[in-house]
Amino acid sequence: MSGEAERLRRLQAQVFDTFRDETAEGLARLETQLLALDADVDRAHVDELFRVVHTIKGGAGSFGLRAMAELAHAMEAHLDQLRKGASPTPAGVAALLEGADALRALLDAPGDVPRDTYAALCARLAEASAPNASGASGGSGPSATPARPRRVAVDLVPGLDFVASGIDLALLLEQLAELGPTTVDVDARAVPPLASLDLGALALRWRVTVETTTAPEAIELLFAWLGDTCAVHARAADDTRPADAPRAAQAGASSKAAQKAPARVDASVRVPIEKLDDLMNLVGELVIAGSALHEVERGDLNAPDRRARAREALARLDRLTRGMHESVLRMRSLPVGLVFNRFPRLVHDLATRLGKDVRLEVRGEGTELDKTVLERLGDPLVHLVRNSLDHGLETPDARREAGKSATGTLRLTAEQSANEVVITVEDDGRGLDPQRIFRRAVERGLVAADAALSEAEMQRLILAPGFSTAEQVSDISGRGVGMDVVASTIQALGGELSLHSVVGAGLTVTLRLPLTLAIIDGQLVRFGGRTWVLPLGAIAECARVEPGALDAVLGRGLVYAYGDESLPVLDPCAGLGLGGVPPGGRLVMVLEAQGERVALLVDEVLARQQIVVKSLEQHLRAVPGLSGATVLGDGAIAFILDVPGLRRACPVAHPRRVASARVGAPS
Amino acid sequence: MSTEPTHPDKRRRADAPKSAHDRFLCVRLEPELYALPILAVHEIQAYAPPTPVPGMPEHVRGVLNVQGAIVPVVDLRRRLGLPAQPPPPRCPIVFVRVEARVAGLVVDAATGVVDLPPDVRRPPPEVGAGIDGGPVAALARHPCGLIVVLDVERLLLRDAALVGAAAFVPPTAEAQP
């Protein structure tokens, strides 16, 4: 019994969590949309805003979060005016943004919040919409629109998990009652005979007829957050179609569901399907490995190979478990966009407050980073952006004086290079003033007054704890806490921070973050009796060595004829400590890195596959010629070759070590 | 001398709670006994052949995949400069951790956990350059014989093969309490 109660409680918490997640996402979307509202009004845009707020209102109402529902209602009323063609005012947008903040605060607020907490804000929202809604009485909500109330039939069809989800039907009905006078009918026709009654499944349906001005679609939206837990169909009751025209209703519902589907994938499934497929495959193999183990257990107890087979099965289980661990870790990587998303709002607010005109450019939002790294990256980035806005970018007047465009540009970029993610925060402001930094450093006794500082030393000063050159301490930045904290946070994540400043032209802060889980396209090759990985991007050509393609130079080094170029032929075995093994002479790979080409002798070219790059240097010193390692499908470790490093680490192949060389070598 | 250490040991058991800092994993490198601080022991696995890494000194046998991380496996015998001797067929690898670094140590056998309170651990005498300043933290007399207490930190962080030259930790006088 108590187990059942516990399960119920967990389910309820789950449903609430879903609501919270979706609301948080809705709010993020709302913010972006609101900011775009500044620029141009477009009907679809406003509809989207309305839909978001409406859904939040619906969810809040159903969970009994009165203050939240009330506020969302006021925001919705304001948006409704915009929907009706009123043009957005700065005050209105500001109030809506404030509303979004308040909703977020309410979402996180524990326990009960008095219903009228945000009464003032609600009043402001109503006021902001008033001038445009001259005819409307009071301007509060859909009920105030001067349409004639119509009868709307709302069917509530609970899903299989309705009871378990703990959603209070009374609250749903109450919410409908707020739209207008209601009559409720219960449809018990689907209730099975007592013998086959499942207490967990609700077989009752409700038909609520509401006399309201709210459109049926809007009512459905109000309950959209319920998802499959309880299907809600609303339609005008005045058309006297028979109550149960199941086919038509179903078709309508499914097409509606199809329309909503993409949005839902975005909203709740954050894991790309191929990552799930990977995990699914592993789970499938796990089942097979498990049954192999069962077989051993069931088999002949005295079979001589029983132990060996058990060990093998266990080893496989082990490998799969590790694979699953990795797979789950990979699911943890999230697009940087999740952090970048908050910046349009931040930049908008700060720029307005500081009287600056700033255009924000964001690139590479899709670049993925581990969730933990991403979470810890937020604050440092906020700090850097604030710094740029506060100290870097000038006011429009100052910019014009300096001969720059009045609008400053702040650029946030993320990109993945080999095994790191590089994030840059770049502005075209005034840059760092070396004299001011120097003066401040002397004032604070950090350097001697006659010292000459290199750029690197300057950078170290800026990153020193408590160092700030801001003349005024604002609430935005200038307290001198920050750059050092930013630098140490980045370092703690195993990354690096560097500054590049040009006086008068801007500052670029570059964060380099290691990718613990970088995935590259790799080409497996074999030489020296082992398997190695070449990054696919570095391979220009792969060819069989034709007679005459390899020539000896000075009788000592081999070159490969590639077009009319003669490329040095590297002996990977000699370079990677496998000196005793002669390199293969059958296949040659032309590799390209940093504008240079080299040829590499290999024995075999194997599969191309996605390779999870693992750091070697986490527990070992750097190894020349290797950029990392990976674990292959069979559990073996293969090293990833680093092409520029390989060039330095490997000698040019000696003709005597390569069998096929003699064919083409001049006599 | 052989009975002396057991006495204070017994008394301690009666009235003082044992500290985890005084617990060690006892491992055997025939014919000697060595102790690794139990707090530094991360995992013990049966021997699996490590993948050799190009350009590594002889004492680094290669790397293994330990929970998704590529971890070096060190032949403890060679690392300590003991005469080479093939490890027995079923030897374990003891994975030890210092700060964020993990390395596996190949030993002949792990014999068990021993309590070596501070007063049993004595600073190593100068027995040539091999012991002094090396990875030996202390010597301890125990009923089962002399145990060489190893300093895992020095073992891992002062090995140029494991830590790049740049991050090399300069020798400091970090004495065991």
PDB file of C-alpha atoms in Angstrom, chain A residues 105-338:
ATOM      1  CA  ALA A 105      10.388  33.512  -9.926  1.00  0.00           C
ATOM      2  CA  LEU A 106       6.986  32.067  -9.120  1.00  0.00           C
ATOM      3  CA  LEU A 107       7.921  28.831 -10.806  1.00  0.00           C
ATOM      4  CA  ASP A 108      10.881  28.463  -8.491  1.00  0.00           C
ATOM      5  CA  ALA A 109       9.089  29.778  -5.439  1.00  0.00           C
ATOM      6  CA  PRO A 110       8.316  27.007  -3.008  1.00  0.00           C
ATOM      7  CA  GLY A 111       4.891  26.685  -1.503  1.00  0.00           C
ATOM      8  CA  ASP A 112       1.968  29.007  -1.783  1.00  0.00           C
ATOM      9  CA  VAL A 113       2.317  32.537  -3.035  1.00  0.00           C
ATOM     10  CA  PRO A 114      -0.534  34.967  -2.284  1.00  0.00           C
ATOM     11  CA  ARG A 115      -2.744  35.425  -5.279  1.00  0.00           C
ATOM     12  CA  ASP A 116      -2.220  39.173  -5.519  1.00  0.00           C
ATOM     13  CA  THR A 117       1.575  39.247  -5.175  1.00  0.00           C
ATOM     14  CA  TYR A 118       1.931  40.762  -8.578  1.00  0.00           C
ATOM     15  CA  ALA A 119      -1.183  42.925  -8.476  1.00  0.00           C
ATOM     16  CA  ALA A 120       0.800  46.053  -9.348  1.00  0.00           C
ATOM     17  CA  LEU A 121       2.384  44.436 -12.346  1.00  0.00           C
ATOM     18  CA  CYS A 122      -0.978  43.106 -13.475  1.00  0.00           C
ATOM     19  CA  ALA A 123      -2.397  46.604 -13.228  1.00  0.00           C
ATOM     20  CA  ARG A 124       0.495  47.939 -15.304  1.00  0.00           C
ATOM     21  CA  LEU A 125      -0.106  45.300 -17.941  1.00  0.00           C
ATOM     22  CA  ALA A 126      -3.755  46.234 -18.053  1.00  0.00           C
ATOM     23  CA  GLU A 127      -2.867  49.906 -18.248  1.00  0.00           C
ATOM     24  CA  ALA A 128      -0.368  49.370 -21.030  1.00  0.00           C
ATOM     25  CA  SER A 129      -2.983  47.701 -23.106  1.00  0.00           C
ATOM     26  CA  ALA A 130      -5.705  50.189 -22.229  1.00  0.00           C
ATOM     27  CA  PRO A 131      -4.958  53.060 -24.668  1.00  0.00           C
ATOM     28  CA  ASN A 132      -5.271  50.712 -27.596  1.00  0.00           C
ATOM     29  CA  ALA A 133      -8.256  48.915 -26.227  1.00  0.00           C
ATOM     30  CA  SER A 134     -10.390  51.984 -26.016  1.00  0.00           C
ATOM     31  CA  GLY A 135     -13.687  50.205 -26.329  1.00  0.00           C
ATOM     32  CA  ALA A 136     -12.908  47.281 -24.071  1.00  0.00           C
ATOM     33  CA  SER A 137     -14.241  47.389 -20.570  1.00  0.00           C
ATOM     34  CA  GLY A 138     -11.479  46.983 -18.044  1.00  0.00           C
ATOM     35  CA  GLY A 139      -9.276  45.137 -20.478  1.00  0.00           C
ATOM     36  CA  SER A 140      -8.739  42.055 -18.423  1.00  0.00           C
ATOM     37  CA  GLY A 141      -8.742  38.828 -20.297  1.00  0.00           C
ATOM     38  CA  PRO A 142     -10.543  37.096 -23.061  1.00  0.00           C
ATOM     39  CA  SER A 143     -13.830  37.435 -21.241  1.00  0.00           C
ATOM     40  CA  ALA A 144     -13.574  41.185 -21.718  1.00  0.00           C
ATOM     41  CA  THR A 145     -13.528  40.958 -25.473  1.00  0.00           C
ATOM     42  CA  PRO A 146     -16.787  42.241 -26.821  1.00  0.00           C
ATOM     43  CA  ALA A 147     -17.792  39.005 -28.512  1.00  0.00           C
ATOM     44  CA  ARG A 148     -21.104  37.275 -27.781  1.00  0.00           C
ATOM     45  CA  PRO A 149     -20.756  34.254 -25.486  1.00  0.00           C
ATOM     46  CA  ARG A 150     -21.265  30.957 -27.265  1.00  0.00           C
ATOM     47  CA  ARG A 151     -21.753  27.474 -25.962  1.00  0.00           C
ATOM     48  CA  VAL A 152     -18.645  25.352 -26.212  1.00  0.00           C
ATOM     49  CA  ALA A 153     -18.652  21.626 -25.558  1.00  0.00           C
ATOM     50  CA  VAL A 154     -15.467  20.429 -23.925  1.00  0.00           C
ATOM     51  CA  ASP A 155     -14.792  16.677 -23.760  1.00  0.00           C
ATOM     52  CA  LEU A 156     -12.367  15.513 -21.128  1.00  0.00           C
ATOM     53  CA  VAL A 157     -11.070  12.050 -21.953  1.00  0.00           C
ATOM     54  CA  PRO A 158      -8.654  10.842 -19.268  1.00  0.00           C
ATOM     55  CA  GLY A 159      -5.725   8.768 -20.502  1.00  0.00           C
ATOM     56  CA  LEU A 160      -4.453   5.561 -18.941  1.00  0.00           C
ATOM     57  CA  ASP A 161      -2.153   7.314 -16.498  1.00  0.00           C
ATOM     58  CA  PHE A 162      -4.640   9.937 -15.410  1.00  0.00           C
ATOM     59  CA  VAL A 163      -5.303   8.513 -11.977  1.00  0.00           C
ATOM     60  CA  ALA A 164      -1.662   7.850 -11.331  1.00  0.00           C
ATOM     61  CA  SER A 165      -0.644  11.328 -12.424  1.00  0.00           C
ATOM     62  CA  GLY A 166      -2.573  12.804  -9.518  1.00  0.00           C
ATOM     63  CA  ILE A 167      -4.090  15.591 -11.545  1.00  0.00           C
ATOM     64  CA  ASP A 168      -7.068  16.963  -9.706  1.00  0.00           C
ATOM     65  CA  LEU A 169     -10.100  16.807 -11.930  1.00  0.00           C
ATOM     66  CA  ALA A 170     -11.864  19.322  -9.713  1.00  0.00           C
ATOM     67  CA  LEU A 171      -9.205  21.878 -10.549  1.00  0.00           C
ATOM     68  CA  LEU A 172      -9.687  21.276 -14.249  1.00  0.00           C
ATOM     69  CA  LEU A 173     -13.427  21.744 -13.895  1.00  0.00           C
ATOM     70  CA  GLU A 174     -12.922  24.835 -11.788  1.00  0.00           C
ATOM     71  CA  GLN A 175     -10.728  26.269 -14.468  1.00  0.00           C
ATOM     72  CA  LEU A 176     -13.374  25.688 -17.066  1.00  0.00           C
ATOM     73  CA  ALA A 177     -15.903  27.295 -14.763  1.00  0.00           C
ATOM     74  CA  GLU A 178     -13.843  30.452 -14.752  1.00  0.00           C
ATOM     75  CA  LEU A 179     -14.494  30.841 -18.457  1.00  0.00           C
ATOM     76  CA  GLY A 180     -18.220  31.062 -17.962  1.00  0.00           C
ATOM     77  CA  PRO A 181     -21.253  29.200 -16.635  1.00  0.00           C
ATOM     78  CA  THR A 182     -20.799  25.472 -17.038  1.00  0.00           C
ATOM     79  CA  THR A 183     -22.820  22.314 -17.021  1.00  0.00           C
ATOM     80  CA  VAL A 184     -21.034  19.042 -16.488  1.00  0.00           C
ATOM     81  CA  ASP A 185     -22.165  15.652 -17.767  1.00  0.00           C
ATOM     82  CA  VAL A 186     -20.517  12.377 -16.973  1.00  0.00           C
ATOM     83  CA  ASP A 187     -20.329   9.707 -19.607  1.00  0.00           C
ATOM     84  CA  ALA A 188     -20.029   6.293 -17.941  1.00  0.00           C
ATOM     85  CA  ARG A 189     -20.692   4.171 -21.010  1.00  0.00           C
ATOM     86  CA  ALA A 190     -17.092   3.040 -21.293  1.00  0.00           C
ATOM     87  CA  VAL A 191     -17.009   1.642 -17.760  1.00  0.00           C
ATOM     88  CA  PRO A 192     -16.401  -2.112 -17.995  1.00  0.00           C
ATOM     89  CA  PRO A 193     -18.222  -4.741 -15.924  1.00  0.00           C
ATOM     90  CA  LEU A 194     -17.120  -4.867 -12.322  1.00  0.00           C
ATOM     91  CA  ALA A 195     -15.201  -8.114 -12.802  1.00  0.00           C
ATOM     92  CA  SER A 196     -12.836  -6.615 -15.331  1.00  0.00           C
ATOM     93  CA  LEU A 197     -12.581  -3.217 -13.699  1.00  0.00           C
ATOM     94  CA  ASP A 198      -9.082  -1.813 -13.492  1.00  0.00           C
ATOM     95  CA  LEU A 199      -8.924   0.592 -10.573  1.00  0.00           C
ATOM     96  CA  GLY A 200      -5.925   2.354 -12.046  1.00  0.00           C
ATOM     97  CA  ALA A 201      -7.641   3.215 -15.313  1.00  0.00           C
ATOM     98  CA  LEU A 202     -10.367   5.801 -15.390  1.00  0.00           C
ATOM     99  CA  ALA A 203     -13.132   4.809 -17.765  1.00  0.00           C
ATOM    100  CA  LEU A 204     -15.288   7.870 -17.194  1.00  0.00           C
ATOM    101  CA  ARG A 205     -15.511  10.762 -19.643  1.00  0.00           C
ATOM    102  CA  TRP A 206     -16.724  14.242 -18.953  1.00  0.00           C
ATOM    103  CA  ARG A 207     -18.574  16.597 -21.201  1.00  0.00           C
ATOM    104  CA  VAL A 208     -18.473  20.171 -19.967  1.00  0.00           C
ATOM    105  CA  THR A 209     -20.591  22.732 -21.713  1.00  0.00           C
ATOM    106  CA  VAL A 210     -19.338  26.262 -21.140  1.00  0.00           C
ATOM    107  CA  GLU A 211     -21.005  29.464 -22.130  1.00  0.00           C
ATOM    108  CA  THR A 212     -18.016  31.572 -23.004  1.00  0.00           C
ATOM    109  CA  THR A 213     -16.429  33.995 -25.434  1.00  0.00           C
ATOM    110  CA  THR A 214     -13.238  31.977 -25.481  1.00  0.00           C
ATOM    111  CA  ALA A 215     -12.735  30.159 -28.749  1.00  0.00           C
ATOM    112  CA  PRO A 216     -12.727  26.338 -28.600  1.00  0.00           C
ATOM    113  CA  GLU A 217      -9.128  26.248 -29.856  1.00  0.00           C
ATOM    114  CA  ALA A 218      -8.091  28.539 -27.020  1.00  0.00           C
ATOM    115  CA  ILE A 219      -9.735  26.221 -24.520  1.00  0.00           C
ATOM    116  CA  GLU A 220      -7.861  23.271 -25.921  1.00  0.00           C
ATOM    117  CA  LEU A 221      -4.650  25.252 -25.634  1.00  0.00           C
ATOM    118  CA  LEU A 222      -5.440  25.976 -22.035  1.00  0.00           C
ATOM    119  CA  PHE A 223      -5.126  22.263 -21.370  1.00  0.00           C
ATOM    120  CA  ALA A 224      -2.401  21.515 -23.864  1.00  0.00           C
ATOM    121  CA  TRP A 225       0.041  20.866 -21.036  1.00  0.00           C
ATOM    122  CA  LEU A 226      -1.934  17.764 -20.086  1.00  0.00           C
ATOM    123  CA  GLY A 227      -0.612  16.009 -23.181  1.00  0.00           C
ATOM    124  CA  ASP A 228      -1.709  12.390 -23.310  1.00  0.00           C
ATOM    125  CA  THR A 229      -2.640  12.325 -19.649  1.00  0.00           C
ATOM    126  CA  CYS A 230      -6.032  13.696 -20.513  1.00  0.00           C
ATOM    127  CA  ALA A 231      -7.232  14.486 -24.008  1.00  0.00           C
ATOM    128  CA  VAL A 232      -9.264  17.675 -24.195  1.00  0.00           C
ATOM    129  CA  HIS A 233     -11.459  18.326 -27.199  1.00  0.00           C
ATOM    130  CA  ALA A 234     -13.428  21.500 -27.425  1.00  0.00           C
ATOM    131  CA  ARG A 235     -15.820  22.556 -30.141  1.00  0.00           C
ATOM    132  CA  ALA A 236     -18.698  24.888 -30.534  1.00  0.00           C
ATOM    133  CA  ALA A 237     -21.748  23.183 -29.108  1.00  0.00           C
ATOM    134  CA  ASP A 238     -24.184  25.210 -31.153  1.00  0.00           C
ATOM    135  CA  ASP A 239     -23.686  23.124 -34.216  1.00  0.00           C
ATOM    136  CA  THR A 240     -25.789  20.173 -33.354  1.00  0.00           C
ATOM    137  CA  ARG A 241     -23.502  17.443 -34.548  1.00  0.00           C
ATOM    138  CA  PRO A 242     -24.106  14.232 -32.608  1.00  0.00           C
ATOM    139  CA  ALA A 243     -22.089  14.144 -29.418  1.00  0.00           C
ATOM    140  CA  ASP A 244     -20.163  11.061 -30.347  1.00  0.00           C
ATOM    141  CA  ALA A 245     -18.944  11.178 -33.869  1.00  0.00           C
ATOM    142  CA  PRO A 246     -15.872   9.302 -32.808  1.00  0.00           C
ATOM    143  CA  ARG A 247     -14.206   9.086 -36.176  1.00  0.00           C
ATOM    144  CA  ALA A 248     -14.393  12.768 -36.927  1.00  0.00           C
ATOM    145  CA  ALA A 249     -13.323  13.698 -33.448  1.00  0.00           C
ATOM    146  CA  GLN A 250     -10.434  11.297 -33.539  1.00  0.00           C
ATOM    147  CA  ALA A 251      -9.255  12.464 -36.915  1.00  0.00           C
ATOM    148  CA  GLY A 252      -9.369  16.011 -35.695  1.00  0.00           C
ATOM    149  CA  ALA A 253      -7.446  15.138 -32.594  1.00  0.00           C
ATOM    150  CA  SER A 254      -4.766  13.210 -34.366  1.00  0.00           C
ATOM    151  CA  SER A 255      -4.173  15.898 -36.949  1.00  0.00           C
ATOM    152  CA  LYS A 256      -3.914  18.387 -34.139  1.00  0.00           C
ATOM    153  CA  ALA A 257      -1.497  16.103 -32.369  1.00  0.00           C
ATOM    154  CA  ALA A 258       0.552  15.862 -35.536  1.00  0.00           C
ATOM    155  CA  GLN A 259       0.753  19.616 -35.732  1.00  0.00           C
ATOM    156  CA  LYS A 260       1.883  19.811 -32.186  1.00  0.00           C
ATOM    157  CA  ALA A 261       4.315  16.957 -32.509  1.00  0.00           C
ATOM    158  CA  PRO A 262       7.434  18.831 -33.614  1.00  0.00           C
ATOM    159  CA  ALA A 263       7.032  21.341 -30.828  1.00  0.00           C
ATOM    160  CA  ARG A 264       6.751  18.561 -28.283  1.00  0.00           C
ATOM    161  CA  VAL A 265       9.891  16.843 -29.515  1.00  0.00           C
ATOM    162  CA  ASP A 266      11.666  20.107 -28.945  1.00  0.00           C
ATOM    163  CA  ALA A 267      10.044  20.621 -25.616  1.00  0.00           C
ATOM    164  CA  SER A 268      10.694  17.400 -23.832  1.00  0.00           C
ATOM    165  CA  VAL A 269      13.038  15.118 -25.748  1.00  0.00           C
ATOM    166  CA  ARG A 270      16.369  16.772 -25.520  1.00  0.00           C
ATOM    167  CA  VAL A 271      18.335  13.755 -26.617  1.00  0.00           C
ATOM    168  CA  PRO A 272      18.916  13.377 -30.343  1.00  0.00           C
ATOM    169  CA  ILE A 273      17.355  10.168 -31.525  1.00  0.00           C
ATOM    170  CA  GLU A 274      20.611   8.661 -32.804  1.00  0.00           C
ATOM    171  CA  LYS A 275      22.104   8.916 -29.347  1.00  0.00           C
ATOM    172  CA  LEU A 276      19.114   7.027 -28.031  1.00  0.00           C
ATOM    173  CA  ASP A 277      19.529   4.467 -30.798  1.00  0.00           C
ATOM    174  CA  ASP A 278      23.119   3.939 -29.728  1.00  0.00           C
ATOM    175  CA  LEU A 279      21.987   3.255 -26.215  1.00  0.00           C
ATOM    176  CA  MET A 280      19.207   1.062 -27.478  1.00  0.00           C
ATOM    177  CA  ASN A 281      21.728  -1.050 -29.414  1.00  0.00           C
ATOM    178  CA  LEU A 282      23.842  -1.427 -26.338  1.00  0.00           C
ATOM    179  CA  VAL A 283      20.844  -2.473 -24.300  1.00  0.00           C
ATOM    180  CA  GLY A 284      20.011  -5.020 -26.975  1.00  0.00           C
ATOM    181  CA  GLU A 285      23.489  -6.467 -26.743  1.00  0.00           C
ATOM    182  CA  LEU A 286      23.257  -6.431 -23.004  1.00  0.00           C
ATOM    183  CA  VAL A 287      20.245  -8.712 -23.207  1.00  0.00           C
ATOM    184  CA  ILE A 288      22.181 -11.092 -25.447  1.00  0.00           C
ATOM    185  CA  ALA A 289      25.157 -11.051 -23.103  1.00  0.00           C
ATOM    186  CA  GLY A 290      22.825 -11.746 -20.208  1.00  0.00           C
ATOM    187  CA  SER A 291      21.308 -14.743 -21.929  1.00  0.00           C
ATOM    188  CA  ALA A 292      24.764 -16.087 -22.722  1.00  0.00           C
ATOM    189  CA  LEU A 293      25.458 -15.969 -19.020  1.00  0.00           C
ATOM    190  CA  HIS A 294      22.217 -17.779 -18.249  1.00  0.00           C
ATOM    191  CA  GLU A 295      23.191 -20.447 -20.714  1.00  0.00           C
ATOM    192  CA  VAL A 296      26.487 -20.997 -18.962  1.00  0.00           C
ATOM    193  CA  GLU A 297      24.653 -21.266 -15.679  1.00  0.00           C
ATOM    194  CA  ARG A 298      22.169 -23.786 -17.071  1.00  0.00           C
ATOM    195  CA  GLY A 299      24.750 -25.815 -18.996  1.00  0.00           C
ATOM    196  CA  ASP A 300      26.790 -28.786 -17.947  1.00  0.00           C
ATOM    197  CA  LEU A 301      28.352 -27.979 -14.595  1.00  0.00           C
ATOM    198  CA  ASN A 302      31.424 -30.027 -15.388  1.00  0.00           C
ATOM    199  CA  ALA A 303      32.046 -28.786 -18.896  1.00  0.00           C
ATOM    200  CA  PRO A 304      35.742 -27.986 -19.097  1.00  0.00           C
ATOM    201  CA  ASP A 305      35.240 -24.619 -20.794  1.00  0.00           C
ATOM    202  CA  ARG A 306      32.484 -23.464 -18.453  1.00  0.00           C
ATOM    203  CA  ARG A 307      34.684 -21.101 -16.544  1.00  0.00           C
ATOM    204  CA  ALA A 308      36.198 -19.645 -19.669  1.00  0.00           C
ATOM    205  CA  ARG A 309      32.771 -19.087 -21.160  1.00  0.00           C
ATOM    206  CA  ALA A 310      31.499 -17.448 -18.014  1.00  0.00           C
ATOM    207  CA  ARG A 311      34.524 -15.198 -17.964  1.00  0.00           C
ATOM    208  CA  GLU A 312      33.988 -14.274 -21.580  1.00  0.00           C
ATOM    209  CA  ALA A 313      30.356 -13.439 -20.993  1.00  0.00           C
ATOM    210  CA  LEU A 314      31.253 -11.367 -17.961  1.00  0.00           C
ATOM    211  CA  ALA A 315      33.930  -9.516 -19.890  1.00  0.00           C
ATOM    212  CA  ARG A 316      31.356  -8.733 -22.511  1.00  0.00           C
ATOM    213  CA  LEU A 317      28.910  -7.498 -19.903  1.00  0.00           C
ATOM    214  CA  ASP A 318      31.635  -5.330 -18.529  1.00  0.00           C
ATOM    215  CA  ARG A 319      32.402  -3.835 -21.889  1.00  0.00           C
ATOM    216  CA  LEU A 320      28.753  -3.166 -22.582  1.00  0.00           C
ATOM    217  CA  THR A 321      28.245  -1.520 -19.239  1.00  0.00           C
ATOM    218  CA  ARG A 322      31.138   0.761 -19.999  1.00  0.00           C
ATOM    219  CA  GLY A 323      29.723   1.427 -23.411  1.00  0.00           C
ATOM    220  CA  MET A 324      26.423   2.388 -21.852  1.00  0.00           C
ATOM    221  CA  HIS A 325      28.171   4.637 -19.435  1.00  0.00           C
ATOM    222  CA  GLU A 326      29.803   6.421 -22.324  1.00  0.00           C
ATOM    223  CA  SER A 327      26.615   6.527 -24.268  1.00  0.00           C
ATOM    224  CA  VAL A 328      24.813   8.159 -21.384  1.00  0.00           C
ATOM    225  CA  LEU A 329      27.637  10.608 -20.981  1.00  0.00           C
ATOM    226  CA  ARG A 330      27.289  11.498 -24.624  1.00  0.00           C
ATOM    227  CA  MET A 331      23.634  12.230 -24.026  1.00  0.00           C
ATOM    228  CA  ARG A 332      24.788  14.722 -21.504  1.00  0.00           C
ATOM    229  CA  SER A 333      26.260  16.928 -24.160  1.00  0.00           C
ATOM    230  CA  LEU A 334      24.054  19.853 -24.957  1.00  0.00           C
ATOM    231  CA  PRO A 335      24.196  22.654 -27.490  1.00  0.00           C
ATOM    232  CA  VAL A 336      25.893  25.841 -26.381  1.00  0.00           C
ATOM    233  CA  GLY A 337      22.785  27.631 -27.573  1.00  0.00           C
ATOM    234  CA  LEU A 338      21.178  26.802 -24.236  1.00  0.00           C
TER     235      LEU A 338
END
